[in-house]
Coordinates of C-alpha atoms and ligand atoms in Angstrom, one line a residue:
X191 CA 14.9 -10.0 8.6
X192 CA 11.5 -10.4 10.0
X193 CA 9.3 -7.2 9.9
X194 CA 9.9 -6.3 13.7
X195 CA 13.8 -6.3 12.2
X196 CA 13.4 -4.0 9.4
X197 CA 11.2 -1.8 11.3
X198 CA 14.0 -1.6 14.5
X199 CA 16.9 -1.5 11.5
X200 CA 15.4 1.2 9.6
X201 CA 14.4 3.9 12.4
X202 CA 18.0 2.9 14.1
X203 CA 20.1 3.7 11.3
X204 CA 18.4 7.1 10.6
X205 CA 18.4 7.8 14.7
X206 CA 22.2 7.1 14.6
X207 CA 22.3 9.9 11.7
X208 CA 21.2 12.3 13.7
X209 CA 17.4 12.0 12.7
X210 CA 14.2 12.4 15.1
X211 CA 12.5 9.5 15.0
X212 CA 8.4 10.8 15.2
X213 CA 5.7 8.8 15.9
X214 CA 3.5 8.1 12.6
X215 CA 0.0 10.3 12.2
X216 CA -3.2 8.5 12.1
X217 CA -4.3 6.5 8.9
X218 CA -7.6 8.1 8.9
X219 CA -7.1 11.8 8.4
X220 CA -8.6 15.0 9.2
X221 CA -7.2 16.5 5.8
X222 CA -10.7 17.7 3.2
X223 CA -8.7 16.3 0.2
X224 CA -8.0 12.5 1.4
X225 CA -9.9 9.6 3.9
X226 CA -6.6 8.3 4.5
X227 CA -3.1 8.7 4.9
X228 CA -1.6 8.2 1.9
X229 CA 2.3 8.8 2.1
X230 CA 5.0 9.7 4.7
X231 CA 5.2 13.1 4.0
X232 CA 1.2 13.8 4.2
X233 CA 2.2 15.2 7.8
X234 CA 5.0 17.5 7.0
X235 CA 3.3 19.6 3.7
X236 CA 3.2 22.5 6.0
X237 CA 6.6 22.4 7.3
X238 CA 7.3 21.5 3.6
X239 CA 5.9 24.4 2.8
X240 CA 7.4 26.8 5.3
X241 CA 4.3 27.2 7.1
X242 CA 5.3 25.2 10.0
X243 CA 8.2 24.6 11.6
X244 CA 9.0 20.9 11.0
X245 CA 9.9 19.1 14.4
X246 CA 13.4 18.4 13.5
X247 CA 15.8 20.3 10.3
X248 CA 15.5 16.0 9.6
X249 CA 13.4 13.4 10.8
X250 CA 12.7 9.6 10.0
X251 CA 9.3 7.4 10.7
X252 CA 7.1 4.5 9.7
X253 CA 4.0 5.8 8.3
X254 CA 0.9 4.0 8.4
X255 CA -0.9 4.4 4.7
X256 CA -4.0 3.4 2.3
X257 CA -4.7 3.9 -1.0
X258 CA -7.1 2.7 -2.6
X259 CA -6.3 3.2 -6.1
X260 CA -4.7 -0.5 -6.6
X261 CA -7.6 -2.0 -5.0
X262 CA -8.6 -4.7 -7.4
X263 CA -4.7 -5.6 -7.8
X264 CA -4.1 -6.5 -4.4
X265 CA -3.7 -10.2 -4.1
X266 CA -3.5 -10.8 -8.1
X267 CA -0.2 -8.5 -7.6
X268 CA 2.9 -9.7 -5.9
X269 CA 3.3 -6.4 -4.3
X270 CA 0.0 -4.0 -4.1
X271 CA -1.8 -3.1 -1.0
X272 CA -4.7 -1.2 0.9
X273 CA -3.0 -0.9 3.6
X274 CA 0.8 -0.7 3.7
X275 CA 3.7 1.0 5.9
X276 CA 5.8 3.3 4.5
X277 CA 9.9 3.8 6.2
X278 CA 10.8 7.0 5.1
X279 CA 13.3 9.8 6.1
X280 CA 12.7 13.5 5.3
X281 CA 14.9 17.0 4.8
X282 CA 13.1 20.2 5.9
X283 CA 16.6 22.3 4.2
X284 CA 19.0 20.3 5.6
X285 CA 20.4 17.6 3.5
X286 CA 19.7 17.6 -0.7
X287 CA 20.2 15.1 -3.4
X288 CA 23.3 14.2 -2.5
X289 CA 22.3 13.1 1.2
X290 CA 19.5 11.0 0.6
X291 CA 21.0 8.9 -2.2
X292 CA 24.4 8.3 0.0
X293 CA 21.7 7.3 3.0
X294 CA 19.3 5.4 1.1
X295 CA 22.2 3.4 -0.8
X296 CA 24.2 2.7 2.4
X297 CA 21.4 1.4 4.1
X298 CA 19.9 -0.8 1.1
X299 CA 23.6 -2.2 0.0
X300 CA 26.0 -2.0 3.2
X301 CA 23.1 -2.9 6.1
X302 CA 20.6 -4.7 4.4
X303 CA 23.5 -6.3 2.4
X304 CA 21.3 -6.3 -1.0
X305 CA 23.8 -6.9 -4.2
X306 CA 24.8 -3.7 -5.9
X307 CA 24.6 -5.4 -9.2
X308 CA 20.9 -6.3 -8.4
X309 CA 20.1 -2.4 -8.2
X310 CA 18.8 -0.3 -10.4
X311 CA 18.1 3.5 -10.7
X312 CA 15.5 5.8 -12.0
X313 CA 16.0 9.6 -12.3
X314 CA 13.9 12.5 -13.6
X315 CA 14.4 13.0 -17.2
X316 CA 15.9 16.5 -16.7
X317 CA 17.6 15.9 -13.3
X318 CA 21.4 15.9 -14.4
X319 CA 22.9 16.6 -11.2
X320 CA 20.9 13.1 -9.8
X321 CA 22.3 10.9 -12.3
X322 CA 25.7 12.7 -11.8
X323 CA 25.7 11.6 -7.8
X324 CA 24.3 7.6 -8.8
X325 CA 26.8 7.3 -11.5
X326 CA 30.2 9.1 -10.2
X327 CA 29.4 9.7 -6.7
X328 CA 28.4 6.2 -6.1
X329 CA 29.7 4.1 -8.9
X330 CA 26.3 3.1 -10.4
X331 CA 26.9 2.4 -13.7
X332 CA 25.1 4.3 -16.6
X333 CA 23.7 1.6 -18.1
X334 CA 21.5 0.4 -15.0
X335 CA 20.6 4.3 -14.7
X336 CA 16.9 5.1 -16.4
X337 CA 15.4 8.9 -17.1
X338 CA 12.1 8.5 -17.2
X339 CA 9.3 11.8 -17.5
X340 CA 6.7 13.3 -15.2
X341 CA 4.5 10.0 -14.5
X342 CA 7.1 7.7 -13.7
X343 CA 9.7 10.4 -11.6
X344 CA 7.8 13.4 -10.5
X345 CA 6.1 13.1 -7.3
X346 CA 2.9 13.2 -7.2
X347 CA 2.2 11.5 -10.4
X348 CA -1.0 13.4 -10.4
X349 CA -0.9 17.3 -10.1
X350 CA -1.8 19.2 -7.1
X351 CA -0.9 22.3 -5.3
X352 CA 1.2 20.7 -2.4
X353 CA 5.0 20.1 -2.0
X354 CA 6.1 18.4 -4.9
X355 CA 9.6 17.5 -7.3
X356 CA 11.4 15.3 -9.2
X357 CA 12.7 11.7 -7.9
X358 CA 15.1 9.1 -7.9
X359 CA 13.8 5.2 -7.5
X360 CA 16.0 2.8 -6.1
X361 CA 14.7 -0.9 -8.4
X362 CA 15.8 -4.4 -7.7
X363 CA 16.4 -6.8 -10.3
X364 CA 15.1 -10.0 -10.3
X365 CA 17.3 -11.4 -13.4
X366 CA 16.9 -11.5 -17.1
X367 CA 15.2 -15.3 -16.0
X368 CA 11.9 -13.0 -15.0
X369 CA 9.0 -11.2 -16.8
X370 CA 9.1 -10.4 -20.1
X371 CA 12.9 -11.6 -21.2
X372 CA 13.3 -8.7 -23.6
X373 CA 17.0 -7.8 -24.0
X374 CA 16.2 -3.8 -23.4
X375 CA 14.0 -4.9 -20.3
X376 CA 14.6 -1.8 -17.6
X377 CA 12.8 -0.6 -14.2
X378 CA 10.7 1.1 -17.2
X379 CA 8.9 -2.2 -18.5
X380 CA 5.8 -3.2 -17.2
X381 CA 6.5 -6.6 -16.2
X382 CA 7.4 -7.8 -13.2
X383 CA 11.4 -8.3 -13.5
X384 CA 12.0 -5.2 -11.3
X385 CA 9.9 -4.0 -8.4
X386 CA 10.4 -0.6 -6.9
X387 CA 12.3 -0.5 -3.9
X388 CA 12.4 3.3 -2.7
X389 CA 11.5 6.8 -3.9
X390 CA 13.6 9.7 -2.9
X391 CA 11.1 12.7 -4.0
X392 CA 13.6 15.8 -3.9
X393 CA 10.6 18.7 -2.7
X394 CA 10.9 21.3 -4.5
X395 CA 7.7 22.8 -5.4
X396 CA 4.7 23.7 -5.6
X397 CA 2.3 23.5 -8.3
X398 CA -0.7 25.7 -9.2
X399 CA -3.6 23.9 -11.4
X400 CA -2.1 25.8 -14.9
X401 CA 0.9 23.7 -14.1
X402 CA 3.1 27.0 -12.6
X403 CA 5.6 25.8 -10.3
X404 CA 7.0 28.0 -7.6
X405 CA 9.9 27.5 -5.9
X406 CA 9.8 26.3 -1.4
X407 CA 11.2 27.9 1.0
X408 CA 14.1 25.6 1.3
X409 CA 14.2 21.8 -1.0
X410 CA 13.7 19.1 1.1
X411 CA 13.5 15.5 0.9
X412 CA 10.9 13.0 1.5
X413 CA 11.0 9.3 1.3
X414 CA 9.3 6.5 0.9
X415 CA 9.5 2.3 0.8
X416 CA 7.2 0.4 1.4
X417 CA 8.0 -2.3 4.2
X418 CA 6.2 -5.0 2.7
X419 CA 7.7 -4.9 -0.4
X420 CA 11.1 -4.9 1.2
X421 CA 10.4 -8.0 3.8
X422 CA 8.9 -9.6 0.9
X423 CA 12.6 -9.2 -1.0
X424 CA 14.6 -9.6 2.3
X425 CA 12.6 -12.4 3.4
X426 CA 12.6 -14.3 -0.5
X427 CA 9.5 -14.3 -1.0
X428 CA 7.0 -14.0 -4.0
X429 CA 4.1 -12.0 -2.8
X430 CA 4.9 -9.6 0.1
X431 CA 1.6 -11.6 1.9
X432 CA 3.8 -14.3 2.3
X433 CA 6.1 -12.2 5.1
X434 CA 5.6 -13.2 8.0
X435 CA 3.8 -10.8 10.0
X436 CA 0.7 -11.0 7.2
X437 CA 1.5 -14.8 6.6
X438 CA 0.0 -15.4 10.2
X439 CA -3.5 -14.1 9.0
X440 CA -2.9 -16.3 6.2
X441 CA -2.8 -19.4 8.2
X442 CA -5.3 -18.3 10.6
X443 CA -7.5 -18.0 8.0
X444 CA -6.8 -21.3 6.6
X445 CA -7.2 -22.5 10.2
X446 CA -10.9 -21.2 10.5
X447 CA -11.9 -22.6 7.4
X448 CA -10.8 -25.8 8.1
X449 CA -12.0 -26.1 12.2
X450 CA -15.4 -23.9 10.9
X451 CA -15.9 -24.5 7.4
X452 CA -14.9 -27.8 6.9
X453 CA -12.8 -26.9 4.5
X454 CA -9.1 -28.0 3.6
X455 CA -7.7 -24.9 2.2
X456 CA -3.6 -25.2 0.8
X457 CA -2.0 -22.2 0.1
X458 CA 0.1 -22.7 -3.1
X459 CA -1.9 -25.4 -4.5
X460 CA -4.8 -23.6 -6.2
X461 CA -3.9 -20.1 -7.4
X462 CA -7.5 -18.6 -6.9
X463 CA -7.3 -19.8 -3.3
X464 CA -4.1 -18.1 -2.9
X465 CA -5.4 -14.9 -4.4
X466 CA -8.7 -15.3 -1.9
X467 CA -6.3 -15.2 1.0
X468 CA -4.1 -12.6 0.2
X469 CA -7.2 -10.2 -0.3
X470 CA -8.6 -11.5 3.1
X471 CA -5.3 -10.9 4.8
X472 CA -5.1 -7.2 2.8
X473 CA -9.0 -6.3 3.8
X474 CA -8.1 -7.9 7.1
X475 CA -5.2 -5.5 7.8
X476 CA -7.2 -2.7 6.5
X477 CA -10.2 -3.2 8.5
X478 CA -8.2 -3.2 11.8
X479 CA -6.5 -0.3 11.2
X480 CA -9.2 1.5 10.4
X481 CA -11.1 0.3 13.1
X482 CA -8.4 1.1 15.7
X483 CA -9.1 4.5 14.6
X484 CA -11.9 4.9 15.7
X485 CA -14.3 4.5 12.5
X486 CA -17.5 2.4 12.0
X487 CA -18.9 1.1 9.1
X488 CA -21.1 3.7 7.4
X489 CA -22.5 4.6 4.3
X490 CA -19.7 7.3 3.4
X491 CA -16.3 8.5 4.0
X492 CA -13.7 6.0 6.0
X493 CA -16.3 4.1 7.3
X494 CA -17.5 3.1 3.9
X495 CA -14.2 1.7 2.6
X496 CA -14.3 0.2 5.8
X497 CA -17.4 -1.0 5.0
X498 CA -16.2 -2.2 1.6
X499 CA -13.0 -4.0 3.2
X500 CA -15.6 -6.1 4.8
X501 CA -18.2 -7.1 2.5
X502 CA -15.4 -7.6 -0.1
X503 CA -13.0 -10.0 2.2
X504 CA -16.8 -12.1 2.6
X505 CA -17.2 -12.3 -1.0
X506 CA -13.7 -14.1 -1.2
X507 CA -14.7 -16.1 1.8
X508 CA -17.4 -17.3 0.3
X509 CA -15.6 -18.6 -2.5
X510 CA -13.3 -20.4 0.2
X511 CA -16.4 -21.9 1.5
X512 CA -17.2 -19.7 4.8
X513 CA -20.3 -20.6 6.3
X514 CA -20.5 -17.5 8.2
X515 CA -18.8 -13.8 9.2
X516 CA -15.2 -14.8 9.7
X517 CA -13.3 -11.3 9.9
X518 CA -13.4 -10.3 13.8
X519 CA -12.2 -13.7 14.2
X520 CA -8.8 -12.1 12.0
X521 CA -8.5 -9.1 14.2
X522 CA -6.7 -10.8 17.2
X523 CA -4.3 -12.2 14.7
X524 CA -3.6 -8.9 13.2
X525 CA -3.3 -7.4 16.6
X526 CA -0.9 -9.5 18.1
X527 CA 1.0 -9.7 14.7
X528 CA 0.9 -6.1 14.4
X529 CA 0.5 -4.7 17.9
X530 CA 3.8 -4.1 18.4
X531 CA 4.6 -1.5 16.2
X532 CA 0.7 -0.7 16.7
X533 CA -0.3 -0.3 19.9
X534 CA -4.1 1.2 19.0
X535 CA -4.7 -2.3 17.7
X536 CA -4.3 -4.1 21.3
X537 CA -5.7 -1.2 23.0
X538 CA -8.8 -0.9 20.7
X539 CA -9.3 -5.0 20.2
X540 CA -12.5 -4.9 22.0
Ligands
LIG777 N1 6.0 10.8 -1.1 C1 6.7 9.7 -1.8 C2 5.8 8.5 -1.9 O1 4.7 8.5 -1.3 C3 7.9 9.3 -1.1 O2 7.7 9.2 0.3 O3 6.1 7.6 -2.7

């Protein structure tokens, strides 16, 4: 499935269970305590938190997010991003546990057709009643189900005083044949057999800074995956760049350095190259949607990461051999790959 696919698949299914599909917020927040968007759920924390009524008792959306926590991973890792989109369908007291496993597992095994025996799961250490639904409810067997503590299932990982709860992950295996071959290899190793799939954050919380957790309103859910980790999977890929929507910036890039540069640039042949081009194509995603947002580059705030996306995709280019600034020759790329699902970035190319 190309991205446009997954994109259309995803809202479709959650439209046809009675989910309003919303429109994403903008990437570049007004919130004090982030510059960006950073998950899905960043627009619902009041109606999380019964402050708001939430548009819909459930609702599903792509969200456009950055983080820029795994910045000097991205391109190194087969999966890490600035910028990335994240599917995800949310509970305001409506359906609990039990809802957004059946959903997320239908979807991942009966419409995206991904083998059951290539799953994995991941619960909270404490959270019976989740393992209970994965392993007799859906037939997962205990021995691909994980508990793991507070920084691998509790979202957020770090503390803070909004909506927050135990989760569930949903891991793919990529065989025995991958990373580090240990027979008690899980989703809770650190190498690169399984990649995280989807987070099912059951909102139950909130937290005061001495770690006092009080009880919402109403538990809710919130999900998350990120779509380019999926297209990378769906699509058999090895680094989530390689997809196609980002893989056109890829080879537009490899097209200006060889009509402007001079240079004769292979993607797979040198893996420093590769890495170069996969942190343009990140920086050159980033950049746009930032831009479309109506942010310069500046000395602080968005507009310095902006900033930062931009001085840091020339530093690669340079080691590609760029003879000059290359990355508003990207942004028509990204806006007709990517203008589809993002209409700001056609209306905003100028
Ligand atoms: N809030 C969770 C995340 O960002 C699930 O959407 O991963």
């Amino acid at each position: 499935m190309k991205c446009r696919e997954i994109r259309d698949s995803f809202l479709g299914f959650f439209a046809e269970r009675g989910h309003l599909i919303m429109p994403g917020a903008p990437l570049v927040t007004d919130d004090p305590t982030t510059l960006f968007t950073v998950a899905g759920m960043q627009p619902y924390i009041a109606a999380f938190r019964g402050e708001e009524k939430p548009p819909a008792p459930r609702v599903a959306g792509i969200q456009k997010c950055a983080r820029m926590g795994d910045l000097e991973r991205v391109g190194r890792s087969a999966t890490h991003h600035t910028f990335f989109e994240m599917l995800g369908n949310f509970s305001f007291g409506d359906y609990f546990k039990q809802g957004a496993i059946e959903y997320a597992w239908e979807y991942v095994v009966d419409v995206l057709g991904i083998p059951r025996e290539d799953l994995w799961i991941t619960v909270f250490q404490d959270d019976d009643e989740a393992e209970r639904l994965w392993h007799e409810h859906i037939g997962v067997p205990l021995q691909r189900i994980v508990r793991l503590g507070r920084g691998e299932n509790w979202w957020p990982q770090e503390r803070w005083e909004g909506p927050c709860g135990p989760c569930t992950e949903i891991h793919l295996d990529f065989g025995p044949g991958v990373g580090c071959g240990r027979p008690d290899c899980s989703p809770a190793c650190e190498c690169n057999r399984f990649v995280e799939l989807w987070n099912l954050v059951f909102q139950m919380y909130t937290e005061a800074p001495d770690g006092t957790l009080t009880e919402l309103p109403a538990p809710g859910v919130d999900t998350g995956m990120g779509l380019e980790r999926l297209a990378m999977i769906l699509q058999g890929k090895r680094f989530s760049a390689e997809t196609d929507e980002m893989w056109r910036i890829i080879e537009r890039t490899i097209a200006i350095a060889r009509d402007e540069w001079g240079r004769e640039l292979s993607y797979g042949a040198d893996p420093e190259v590769d890495v170069a081009l996969r942190v343009i194509c990140d920086h050159a995603r980033g950049a746009a949607m930032i831009t479309a947002d109506g942010i310069a580059p500046t000395n602080e705030g968005a507009g310095y990461v902006l900033r930062r996306f931009l001085r840091r995709a020339y530093r690669f280019g340079l080691d590609l051999g760029a003879s000059g600034p290359f990355m508003y020759k990207l942004l028509p790329t990204v806006a007709e790959v990517m203008g589809e699902a993002y209409p700001e970035l056609r209306e905003r190319q100028e």
